[in-house]
PDB file of C-alpha atoms and ligand atoms in Angstrom:
ATOM      1  CA  MET A   1     169.232 150.033 -53.771  1.00 98.00           C
ATOM      2  CA  LYS A   2     170.115 152.280 -56.572  1.00 98.00           C
ATOM      3  CA  ILE A   3     167.355 154.544 -58.604  1.00 99.00           C
ATOM      4  CA  ILE A   4     168.362 155.012 -62.167  1.00 99.00           C
ATOM      5  CA  LYS A   5     166.375 157.611 -64.707  1.00 98.00           C
ATOM      6  CA  LYS A   6     168.860 157.734 -67.460  1.00 98.00           C
ATOM      7  CA  VAL A   7     169.347 154.929 -69.705  1.00 98.00           C
ATOM      8  CA  SER A   8     173.176 155.773 -70.199  1.00 98.00           C
ATOM      9  CA  GLU A   9     173.529 155.439 -66.609  1.00 98.00           C
ATOM     10  CA  LEU A  10     171.962 151.911 -66.389  1.00 98.00           C
ATOM     11  CA  GLN A  11     173.606 150.845 -69.361  1.00 98.00           C
ATOM     12  CA  LYS A  12     177.159 151.760 -67.991  1.00 98.00           C
ATOM     13  CA  ILE A  13     176.139 150.172 -64.569  1.00 98.00           C
ATOM     14  CA  ALA A  14     174.759 146.989 -66.322  1.00 98.00           C
ATOM     15  CA  LEU A  15     177.772 146.807 -68.377  1.00 98.00           C
ATOM     16  CA  LYS A  16     180.364 146.605 -65.380  1.00 98.00           C
ATOM     17  CA  HIS A  17     178.218 144.028 -63.857  1.00 98.00           C
ATOM     18  CA  LEU A  18     178.460 142.079 -67.132  1.00 98.00           C
ATOM     19  CA  VAL A  19     182.064 142.616 -67.280  1.00 98.00           C
ATOM     20  CA  ASN A  20     182.435 141.460 -63.556  1.00 98.00           C
ATOM     21  CA  LYS A  21     180.457 138.040 -64.645  1.00 98.00           C
ATOM     22  CA  ASP A  22     177.643 138.849 -62.513  1.00 98.00           C
ATOM     23  CA  GLU A  23     174.620 137.256 -63.876  1.00 98.00           C
ATOM     24  CA  ILE A  24     171.839 140.166 -64.212  1.00 98.00           C
ATOM     25  CA  GLY A  25     168.238 139.695 -63.557  1.00 99.00           C
ATOM     26  CA  LEU A  26     165.596 142.146 -65.166  1.00 99.00           C
ATOM     27  CA  VAL A  27     161.961 142.102 -63.822  1.00 99.00           C
ATOM     28  CA  PRO A  28     160.222 144.742 -66.144  1.00 99.00           C
ATOM     29  CA  THR A  29     157.124 146.431 -64.665  1.00 98.00           C
ATOM     30  CA  MET A  30     154.722 149.244 -65.102  1.00 98.00           C
ATOM     31  CA  GLY A  31     154.878 149.813 -61.336  1.00 98.00           C
ATOM     32  CA  ALA A  32     151.697 149.275 -58.946  1.00 98.00           C
ATOM     33  CA  LEU A  33     153.680 146.380 -57.834  1.00 98.00           C
ATOM     34  CA  HIS A  34     151.769 143.613 -56.243  1.00 98.00           C
ATOM     35  CA  GLU A  35     152.517 139.979 -54.693  1.00 98.00           C
ATOM     36  CA  GLY A  36     152.437 138.996 -58.580  1.00 98.00           C
ATOM     37  CA  HIS A  37     155.676 141.135 -59.266  1.00 98.00           C
ATOM     38  CA  ILE A  38     157.057 140.323 -55.737  1.00 98.00           C
ATOM     39  CA  SER A  39     157.324 136.815 -56.746  1.00 98.00           C
ATOM     40  CA  LEU A  40     159.154 137.758 -59.891  1.00 98.00           C
ATOM     41  CA  ILE A  41     161.637 140.021 -58.104  1.00 99.00           C
ATOM     42  CA  SER A  42     162.403 136.983 -55.520  1.00 98.00           C
ATOM     43  CA  LYS A  43     163.025 134.529 -58.325  1.00 98.00           C
ATOM     44  CA  SER A  44     165.543 136.669 -59.569  1.00 99.00           C
ATOM     45  CA  VAL A  45     166.915 137.786 -56.156  1.00 98.00           C
ATOM     46  CA  LYS A  46     167.524 133.841 -55.905  1.00 98.00           C
ATOM     47  CA  ASN A  47     168.531 133.273 -59.334  1.00 98.00           C
ATOM     48  CA  ASP A  48     170.886 136.095 -60.015  1.00 98.00           C
ATOM     49  CA  ASP A  49     173.544 138.249 -58.707  1.00 98.00           C
ATOM     50  CA  ILE A  50     172.116 141.476 -59.577  1.00 98.00           C
ATOM     51  CA  THR A  51     168.363 142.533 -59.871  1.00 99.00           C
ATOM     52  CA  ILE A  52     167.045 145.307 -61.671  1.00 99.00           C
ATOM     53  CA  VAL A  53     163.659 146.133 -61.427  1.00 99.00           C
ATOM     54  CA  SER A  54     162.060 148.737 -64.200  1.00 99.00           C
ATOM     55  CA  ILE A  55     159.331 150.921 -63.485  1.00 99.00           C
ATOM     56  CA  PHE A  56     157.891 152.049 -66.655  1.00 98.00           C
ATOM     57  CA  VAL A  57     154.290 152.999 -67.594  1.00 98.00           C
ATOM     58  CA  ASN A  58     154.966 152.616 -71.158  1.00 98.00           C
ATOM     59  CA  PRO A  59     152.684 155.206 -73.426  1.00 97.00           C
ATOM     60  CA  ILE A  60     153.469 152.857 -76.731  1.00 97.00           C
ATOM     61  CA  GLN A  61     151.398 149.766 -75.442  1.00 98.00           C
ATOM     62  CA  PHE A  62     148.136 151.957 -74.949  1.00 98.00           C
ATOM     63  CA  GLY A  63     145.874 152.492 -77.460  1.00 97.00           C
ATOM     64  CA  GLN A  64     144.240 156.281 -77.759  1.00 94.00           C
ATOM     65  CA  ASN A  65     141.102 155.013 -75.329  1.00 92.00           C
ATOM     66  CA  GLU A  66     143.213 153.214 -73.073  1.00 97.00           C
ATOM     67  CA  ASP A  67     144.231 153.958 -69.471  1.00 96.00           C
ATOM     68  CA  TYR A  68     147.507 155.375 -69.961  1.00 98.00           C
ATOM     69  CA  LEU A  69     146.875 158.479 -68.140  1.00 97.00           C
ATOM     70  CA  LYS A  70     145.053 157.012 -65.268  1.00 96.00           C
ATOM     71  CA  TYR A  71     146.913 153.878 -64.755  1.00 97.00           C
ATOM     72  CA  PRO A  72     148.125 153.843 -61.430  1.00 97.00           C
ATOM     73  CA  ARG A  73     151.748 155.154 -60.330  1.00 98.00           C
ATOM     74  CA  PRO A  74     152.210 154.896 -56.506  1.00 98.00           C
ATOM     75  CA  LEU A  75     156.395 155.245 -56.986  1.00 98.00           C
ATOM     76  CA  GLU A  76     157.059 155.661 -53.410  1.00 98.00           C
ATOM     77  CA  LYS A  77     155.511 152.613 -52.599  1.00 98.00           C
ATOM     78  CA  ASP A  78     156.777 150.801 -55.182  1.00 98.00           C
ATOM     79  CA  LEU A  79     160.273 151.968 -54.516  1.00 98.00           C
ATOM     80  CA  ALA A  80     159.851 150.557 -50.685  1.00 98.00           C
ATOM     81  CA  ILE A  81     158.452 147.045 -51.889  1.00 98.00           C
ATOM     82  CA  CYS A  82     161.757 146.921 -54.181  1.00 99.00           C
ATOM     83  CA  LYS A  83     163.820 147.933 -51.301  1.00 98.00           C
ATOM     84  CA  LYS A  84     162.049 145.691 -48.830  1.00 98.00           C
ATOM     85  CA  ASN A  85     162.959 142.495 -51.089  1.00 98.00           C
ATOM     86  CA  HIS A  86     166.295 143.253 -51.656  1.00 98.00           C
ATOM     87  CA  VAL A  87     166.346 144.674 -55.398  1.00 99.00           C
ATOM     88  CA  ASN A  88     169.699 146.315 -56.483  1.00 99.00           C
ATOM     89  CA  TYR A  89     168.794 148.981 -59.092  1.00 99.00           C
ATOM     90  CA  VAL A  90     165.412 150.321 -59.745  1.00 99.00           C
ATOM     91  CA  PHE A  91     165.176 151.952 -63.545  1.00 99.00           C
ATOM     92  CA  VAL A  92     162.348 154.899 -63.406  1.00 99.00           C
ATOM     93  CA  PRO A  93     163.052 156.467 -66.893  1.00 98.00           C
ATOM     94  CA  SER A  94     160.598 159.168 -67.904  1.00 98.00           C
ATOM     95  CA  ALA A  95     158.410 158.838 -71.367  1.00 98.00           C
ATOM     96  CA  GLU A  96     160.901 161.103 -73.431  1.00 97.00           C
ATOM     97  CA  GLU A  97     163.965 159.245 -71.893  1.00 98.00           C
ATOM     98  CA  MET A  98     162.707 155.922 -73.350  1.00 98.00           C
ATOM     99  CA  PHE A  99     161.043 157.451 -76.298  1.00 98.00           C
ATOM    100  CA  PRO A 100     162.670 160.571 -77.385  1.00 96.00           C
ATOM    101  CA  ARG A 101     160.619 162.184 -80.082  1.00 92.00           C
ATOM    102  CA  ALA A 102     163.105 161.105 -82.954  1.00 85.00           C
ATOM    103  CA  ASN A 103     162.453 157.406 -82.092  1.00 91.00           C
ATOM    104  CA  ARG A 104     160.943 155.562 -85.005  1.00 95.00           C
ATOM    105  CA  THR A 105     162.012 151.886 -84.763  1.00 97.00           C
ATOM    106  CA  ARG A 106     159.227 149.365 -83.491  1.00 98.00           C
ATOM    107  CA  VAL A 107     159.234 145.674 -83.012  1.00 98.00           C
ATOM    108  CA  GLU A 108     156.755 143.506 -84.523  1.00 98.00           C
ATOM    109  CA  VAL A 109     156.210 139.778 -83.816  1.00 98.00           C
ATOM    110  CA  LYS A 110     154.030 138.981 -86.950  1.00 97.00           C
ATOM    111  CA  GLY A 111     151.070 136.654 -86.067  1.00 96.00           C
ATOM    112  CA  LEU A 112     151.316 136.181 -82.834  1.00 98.00           C
ATOM    113  CA  GLN A 113     150.816 139.710 -81.872  1.00 98.00           C
ATOM    114  CA  ASP A 114     147.450 139.688 -83.989  1.00 97.00           C
ATOM    115  CA  LEU A 115     145.685 136.977 -82.047  1.00 98.00           C
ATOM    116  CA  LEU A 116     143.680 137.186 -78.720  1.00 98.00           C
ATOM    117  CA  CYS A 117     144.224 140.565 -76.925  1.00 98.00           C
ATOM    118  CA  GLY A 118     145.960 141.678 -80.256  1.00 98.00           C
ATOM    119  CA  ARG A 119     142.357 141.673 -82.113  1.00 98.00           C
ATOM    120  CA  PHE A 120     141.390 144.229 -79.373  1.00 98.00           C
ATOM    121  CA  ARG A 121     144.288 146.421 -78.683  1.00 98.00           C
ATOM    122  CA  ILE A 122     145.718 147.077 -82.059  1.00 96.00           C
ATOM    123  CA  ASN A 123     149.797 147.905 -81.674  1.00 97.00           C
ATOM    124  CA  HIS A 124     149.412 147.060 -78.005  1.00 98.00           C
ATOM    125  CA  PHE A 125     152.280 144.042 -78.375  1.00 98.00           C
ATOM    126  CA  SER A 126     154.391 145.938 -80.981  1.00 98.00           C
ATOM    127  CA  GLY A 127     154.711 148.499 -77.979  1.00 98.00           C
ATOM    128  CA  VAL A 128     155.342 145.764 -75.245  1.00 98.00           C
ATOM    129  CA  ASP A 129     157.871 144.316 -77.678  1.00 98.00           C
ATOM    130  CA  THR A 130     159.821 147.338 -78.467  1.00 98.00           C
ATOM    131  CA  VAL A 131     160.111 148.624 -74.955  1.00 98.00           C
ATOM    132  CA  VAL A 132     161.216 145.353 -73.576  1.00 99.00           C
ATOM    133  CA  ALA A 133     163.864 144.674 -76.495  1.00 98.00           C
ATOM    134  CA  LYS A 134     165.039 148.540 -75.438  1.00 98.00           C
ATOM    135  CA  LEU A 135     165.220 147.397 -71.537  1.00 99.00           C
ATOM    136  CA  PHE A 136     167.189 144.079 -72.495  1.00 98.00           C
ATOM    137  CA  ASN A 137     169.696 146.314 -74.862  1.00 98.00           C
ATOM    138  CA  ILE A 138     169.873 148.787 -71.837  1.00 98.00           C
ATOM    139  CA  THR A 139     170.283 146.091 -68.972  1.00 98.00           C
ATOM    140  CA  PHE A 140     172.354 143.027 -70.535  1.00 98.00           C
ATOM    141  CA  ALA A 141     169.996 140.948 -68.651  1.00 98.00           C
ATOM    142  CA  ASP A 142     170.894 137.115 -68.337  1.00 98.00           C
ATOM    143  CA  ARG A 143     167.376 136.314 -67.191  1.00 98.00           C
ATOM    144  CA  ALA A 144     164.027 138.377 -67.571  1.00 99.00           C
ATOM    145  CA  TYR A 145     161.027 137.268 -65.439  1.00 99.00           C
ATOM    146  CA  PHE A 146     157.617 137.632 -66.708  1.00 98.00           C
ATOM    147  CA  GLY A 147     154.108 136.235 -65.268  1.00 98.00           C
ATOM    148  CA  MET A 148     151.957 133.737 -67.153  1.00 98.00           C
ATOM    149  CA  LYS A 149     148.831 135.849 -66.605  1.00 98.00           C
ATOM    150  CA  ASP A 150     149.954 137.746 -69.530  1.00 98.00           C
ATOM    151  CA  PHE A 151     150.392 134.564 -71.785  1.00 98.00           C
ATOM    152  CA  GLN A 152     150.371 135.886 -74.911  1.00 98.00           C
ATOM    153  CA  GLN A 153     152.933 138.358 -73.830  1.00 98.00           C
ATOM    154  CA  LEU A 154     155.291 135.954 -72.497  1.00 98.00           C
ATOM    155  CA  ARG A 155     154.864 133.847 -75.979  1.00 98.00           C
ATOM    156  CA  ILE A 156     155.528 136.819 -77.918  1.00 98.00           C
ATOM    157  CA  ILE A 157     158.844 137.943 -76.162  1.00 98.00           C
ATOM    158  CA  GLU A 158     160.011 134.165 -76.197  1.00 98.00           C
ATOM    159  CA  LYS A 159     159.749 134.441 -80.126  1.00 98.00           C
ATOM    160  CA  MET A 160     161.171 137.904 -80.053  1.00 98.00           C
ATOM    161  CA  VAL A 161     164.145 136.773 -78.267  1.00 98.00           C
ATOM    162  CA  LYS A 162     164.498 133.666 -80.261  1.00 98.00           C
ATOM    163  CA  ASP A 163     164.144 135.451 -83.737  1.00 98.00           C
ATOM    164  CA  LEU A 164     166.314 138.461 -82.486  1.00 98.00           C
ATOM    165  CA  ASN A 165     168.946 136.445 -81.020  1.00 98.00           C
ATOM    166  CA  PHE A 166     168.721 138.228 -77.703  1.00 98.00           C
ATOM    167  CA  ARG A 167     171.227 136.691 -74.989  1.00 97.00           C
ATOM    168  CA  THR A 168     168.583 137.115 -72.515  1.00 98.00           C
ATOM    169  CA  LYS A 169     166.838 134.019 -71.260  1.00 98.00           C
ATOM    170  CA  ILE A 170     162.887 134.254 -70.564  1.00 98.00           C
ATOM    171  CA  VAL A 171     161.544 132.904 -67.021  1.00 98.00           C
ATOM    172  CA  PRO A 172     158.116 132.208 -67.082  1.00 98.00           C
ATOM    173  CA  CYS A 173     156.501 132.435 -63.471  1.00 98.00           C
ATOM    174  CA  GLU A 174     153.268 131.353 -62.244  1.00 98.00           C
ATOM    175  CA  ILE A 175     149.850 133.557 -62.008  1.00 98.00           C
ATOM    176  CA  VAL A 176     149.847 134.546 -58.403  1.00 98.00           C
ATOM    177  CA  ARG A 177     146.145 134.346 -57.242  1.00 98.00           C
ATOM    178  CA  GLU A 178     144.178 135.806 -54.160  1.00 98.00           C
ATOM    179  CA  LYS A 179     142.631 133.297 -52.150  1.00 98.00           C
ATOM    180  CA  SER A 180     139.370 134.000 -53.860  1.00 98.00           C
ATOM    181  CA  GLY A 181     141.265 132.676 -57.270  1.00 98.00           C
ATOM    182  CA  LEU A 182     141.360 136.583 -58.570  1.00 98.00           C
ATOM    183  CA  ALA A 183     144.382 136.501 -60.382  1.00 98.00           C
ATOM    184  CA  LEU A 184     146.468 139.556 -59.047  1.00 98.00           C
ATOM    185  CA  SER A 185     146.703 142.626 -61.365  1.00 98.00           C
ATOM    186  CA  SER A 186     147.524 146.443 -61.298  1.00 96.00           C
ATOM    187  CA  ARG A 187     144.364 146.782 -62.752  1.00 97.00           C
ATOM    188  CA  ASN A 188     142.343 144.923 -59.996  1.00 97.00           C
ATOM    189  CA  PHE A 189     143.030 148.539 -57.993  1.00 95.00           C
ATOM    190  CA  TYR A 190     140.215 149.668 -60.275  1.00 97.00           C
ATOM    191  CA  LEU A 191     137.675 147.435 -59.380  1.00 98.00           C
ATOM    192  CA  ASN A 192     135.060 148.732 -56.596  1.00 98.00           C
ATOM    193  CA  PRO A 193     133.862 145.986 -54.469  1.00 97.00           C
ATOM    194  CA  GLU A 194     131.008 144.917 -56.208  1.00 98.00           C
ATOM    195  CA  GLU A 195     133.146 144.578 -59.130  1.00 98.00           C
ATOM    196  CA  LYS A 196     135.350 142.494 -57.456  1.00 98.00           C
ATOM    197  CA  GLU A 197     133.137 139.988 -56.592  1.00 97.00           C
ATOM    198  CA  SER A 198     132.224 139.805 -60.472  1.00 98.00           C
ATOM    199  CA  ALA A 199     135.939 139.482 -61.425  1.00 98.00           C
ATOM    200  CA  VAL A 200     136.441 136.555 -58.744  1.00 98.00           C
ATOM    201  CA  LEU A 201     133.761 134.911 -60.881  1.00 98.00           C
ATOM    202  CA  ILE A 202     136.221 134.734 -63.952  1.00 98.00           C
ATOM    203  CA  SER A 203     138.833 132.401 -62.373  1.00 98.00           C
ATOM    204  CA  LYS A 204     136.059 130.238 -61.348  1.00 98.00           C
ATOM    205  CA  THR A 205     134.828 129.725 -64.682  1.00 98.00           C
ATOM    206  CA  LEU A 206     138.216 128.925 -65.892  1.00 98.00           C
ATOM    207  CA  LYS A 207     138.486 126.318 -63.170  1.00 97.00           C
ATOM    208  CA  LEU A 208     135.091 124.735 -64.032  1.00 97.00           C
ATOM    209  CA  ALA A 209     136.142 124.718 -67.657  1.00 96.00           C
ATOM    210  CA  LYS A 210     139.058 122.718 -66.984  1.00 95.00           C
ATOM    211  CA  GLU A 211     137.043 120.327 -64.863  1.00 94.00           C
ATOM    212  CA  GLU A 212     134.573 120.185 -67.781  1.00 92.00           C
ATOM    213  CA  ILE A 213     137.263 119.126 -70.362  1.00 88.00           C
ATOM    214  CA  LYS A 214     138.176 116.259 -68.863  1.00 83.00           C
ATOM    215  CA  VAL A 215     134.786 115.197 -70.123  1.00 86.00           C
ATOM    216  CA  LYS A 216     133.558 117.505 -72.969  1.00 86.00           C
ATOM    217  CA  SER A 217     135.321 118.715 -75.879  1.00 85.00           C
ATOM    218  CA  PHE A 218     136.943 121.979 -75.961  1.00 88.00           C
ATOM    219  CA  SER A 219     134.158 123.806 -77.936  1.00 90.00           C
ATOM    220  CA  ALA A 220     131.649 122.757 -75.720  1.00 91.00           C
ATOM    221  CA  ALA A 221     133.655 123.915 -72.567  1.00 92.00           C
ATOM    222  CA  VAL A 222     134.455 127.241 -73.661  1.00 95.00           C
ATOM    223  CA  LYS A 223     130.653 127.504 -74.752  1.00 96.00           C
ATOM    224  CA  ASN A 224     129.825 126.942 -71.481  1.00 97.00           C
ATOM    225  CA  ALA A 225     132.804 129.614 -70.228  1.00 98.00           C
ATOM    226  CA  VAL A 226     131.203 132.202 -72.534  1.00 98.00           C
ATOM    227  CA  LYS A 227     127.469 131.459 -71.044  1.00 98.00           C
ATOM    228  CA  ARG A 228     129.063 131.716 -67.724  1.00 98.00           C
ATOM    229  CA  ILE A 229     131.023 134.658 -67.923  1.00 98.00           C
ATOM    230  CA  SER A 230     128.147 136.460 -69.894  1.00 98.00           C
ATOM    231  CA  SER A 231     125.943 136.172 -66.802  1.00 98.00           C
ATOM    232  CA  ILE A 232     128.349 137.926 -64.667  1.00 98.00           C
ATOM    233  CA  LYS A 233     127.122 141.250 -63.350  1.00 96.00           C
ATOM    234  CA  ASN A 234     128.748 144.247 -65.457  1.00 94.00           C
ATOM    235  CA  SER A 235     130.663 141.947 -67.582  1.00 98.00           C
ATOM    236  CA  ARG A 236     131.506 142.212 -71.366  1.00 98.00           C
ATOM    237  CA  ILE A 237     133.518 139.655 -72.964  1.00 98.00           C
ATOM    238  CA  ASP A 238     136.546 140.525 -75.487  1.00 98.00           C
ATOM    239  CA  TYR A 239     137.139 136.703 -76.467  1.00 98.00           C
ATOM    240  CA  VAL A 240     137.369 132.982 -74.337  1.00 98.00           C
ATOM    241  CA  GLU A 241     139.270 131.415 -76.333  1.00 97.00           C
ATOM    242  CA  ALA A 242     141.388 127.668 -76.159  1.00 96.00           C
ATOM    243  CA  VAL A 243     144.643 127.981 -77.696  1.00 97.00           C
ATOM    244  CA  ASP A 244     148.044 125.611 -78.137  1.00 96.00           C
ATOM    245  CA  PHE A 245     150.087 125.955 -75.069  1.00 96.00           C
ATOM    246  CA  ASN A 246     153.465 126.444 -77.211  1.00 96.00           C
ATOM    247  CA  ASP A 247     152.194 128.543 -80.059  1.00 96.00           C
ATOM    248  CA  LEU A 248     148.867 129.923 -79.360  1.00 98.00           C
ATOM    249  CA  SER A 249     147.465 127.994 -82.644  1.00 96.00           C
ATOM    250  CA  PRO A 250     143.738 127.177 -82.262  1.00 94.00           C
ATOM    251  CA  VAL A 251     143.154 123.640 -80.342  1.00 93.00           C
ATOM    252  CA  SER A 252     142.668 120.708 -82.464  1.00 86.00           C
ATOM    253  CA  LYS A 253     142.214 117.049 -81.736  1.00 78.00           C
ATOM    254  CA  ASN A 254     146.099 116.756 -81.594  1.00 80.00           C
ATOM    255  CA  THR A 255     146.528 119.506 -79.156  1.00 85.00           C
ATOM    256  CA  LYS A 256     148.574 118.078 -76.111  1.00 83.00           C
ATOM    257  CA  LYS A 257     148.743 121.213 -73.807  1.00 91.00           C
ATOM    258  CA  ALA A 258     146.447 123.947 -74.177  1.00 94.00           C
ATOM    259  CA  VAL A 259     145.436 127.697 -72.665  1.00 97.00           C
ATOM    260  CA  LEU A 260     141.906 128.530 -71.791  1.00 97.00           C
ATOM    261  CA  ALA A 261     142.372 132.290 -72.294  1.00 98.00           C
ATOM    262  CA  VAL A 262     139.921 135.076 -71.501  1.00 98.00           C
ATOM    263  CA  ALA A 263     139.745 139.063 -71.649  1.00 98.00           C
ATOM    264  CA  VAL A 264     136.797 140.315 -69.884  1.00 98.00           C
ATOM    265  CA  TRP A 265     135.552 143.826 -68.813  1.00 98.00           C
ATOM    266  CA  ILE A 266     134.358 144.364 -65.801  1.00 98.00           C
ATOM    267  CA  GLY A 267     132.591 147.401 -65.830  1.00 98.00           C
ATOM    268  CA  LYS A 268     135.349 149.911 -67.327  1.00 97.00           C
ATOM    269  CA  THR A 269     138.239 147.528 -65.845  1.00 98.00           C
ATOM    270  CA  ARG A 270     139.671 144.919 -68.843  1.00 98.00           C
ATOM    271  CA  LEU A 271     141.050 141.889 -67.109  1.00 98.00           C
ATOM    272  CA  ILE A 272     142.673 138.993 -68.482  1.00 98.00           C
ATOM    273  CA  ASP A 273     143.245 135.255 -67.314  1.00 98.00           C
ATOM    274  CA  ASN A 274     143.923 131.973 -68.168  1.00 98.00           C
ATOM    275  CA  ILE A 275     144.225 128.365 -67.106  1.00 98.00           C
ATOM    276  CA  ILE A 276     146.288 125.546 -68.657  1.00 96.00           C
ATOM    277  CA  ILE A 277     144.981 122.224 -69.474  1.00 92.00           C
ATOM    278  CA  SER A 278     147.422 119.584 -69.739  1.00 80.00           C
ATOM    279  CA  LYS A 279     145.949 116.400 -71.351  1.00 66.00           C
ATOM    280  CA  ILE A 280     145.161 114.870 -74.687  1.00 54.00           C
ATOM    281  CA  VAL A 281     142.214 117.064 -75.990  1.00 46.00           C
ATOM    282  CA  ARG A 282     139.073 115.131 -77.618  1.00 52.00           C
ATOM    283  CA  GLU A 283     137.942 117.856 -80.160  1.00 49.00           C
TER     284      GLU A 283
HETATM  285  O1  PAF B 301     153.797 143.121 -68.084  1.00 85.84           O
HETATM  286  C1  PAF B 301     153.737 144.745 -68.042  1.00 85.84           C
HETATM  287  O2  PAF B 301     153.960 144.647 -67.178  1.00 85.84           O
HETATM  288  C2  PAF B 301     154.388 145.332 -69.231  1.00 85.84           C
HETATM  289  O3  PAF B 301     153.694 144.800 -70.650  1.00 85.84           O
HETATM  290  C3  PAF B 301     155.740 145.121 -69.693  1.00 85.84           C
HETATM  291  C4  PAF B 301     156.302 143.964 -69.745  1.00 85.84           C
HETATM  292  C5  PAF B 301     156.553 145.775 -68.351  1.00 85.84           C
HETATM  293  C6  PAF B 301     156.303 146.024 -70.617  1.00 85.84           C
HETATM  294  O4  PAF B 301     155.945 147.600 -70.416  1.00 85.84           O
END
């Protein structure tokens, strides 16, 4: 496994693989790797000739009062995980390497970036799209792997790839959960034991809502979910919303497949989660 810090070095290596007709897989991460990331890495190792993992806590996707500085950075542990899981290259650029001061370009996916999390994290998705676009151009990836926990991120990146004609195919990957149901996230590291108990109730609420939707309207199930989450100790809701699975538009009586998505603060930690509801929706 080779560790690369420079954009030009990775681009040169990736280009050689491209010319050799090796299929290149990219797993973009911000580090603090957990079983969720490992499932993405394993998929790439299985599908692709070459697996590149990027570890970069991207400053331009964090708002001013967000957790950029305290975001966990256990680099040695992350590198050991990559090695154990047969990664070929780990890309660990500095912030200055990825975004030199002269950098002025930002990628935006209008509309989609302003919904759900975008209402609360202004400029977040533009920061994500810009770094992901750069990673695609640096790695020439044939496939890039994204978890469905960040469902809005996934849909926005798919749209960016389509609109900007990137060669990279996006591979959506299932959410990995703890036995308790809690969706794995690097931000779970912030939770104390009591907060973790609260966080578990988010996924339980989503499961209940999925059941309720079989017999109730979407709006009724969402209302109940809001009630349940509001009563969780230490919780504060950013949003609980049901949106169309394909384009994140509001659900209607014609919606066939939906996602119930939530962003909830537990204490000082903001968690997101979602559940897919595949049925004809009665609204
Ligand atoms: O999902 C993440 O970890 C980040 O948003 C990503 C895609 C690595 C871009 O920084």
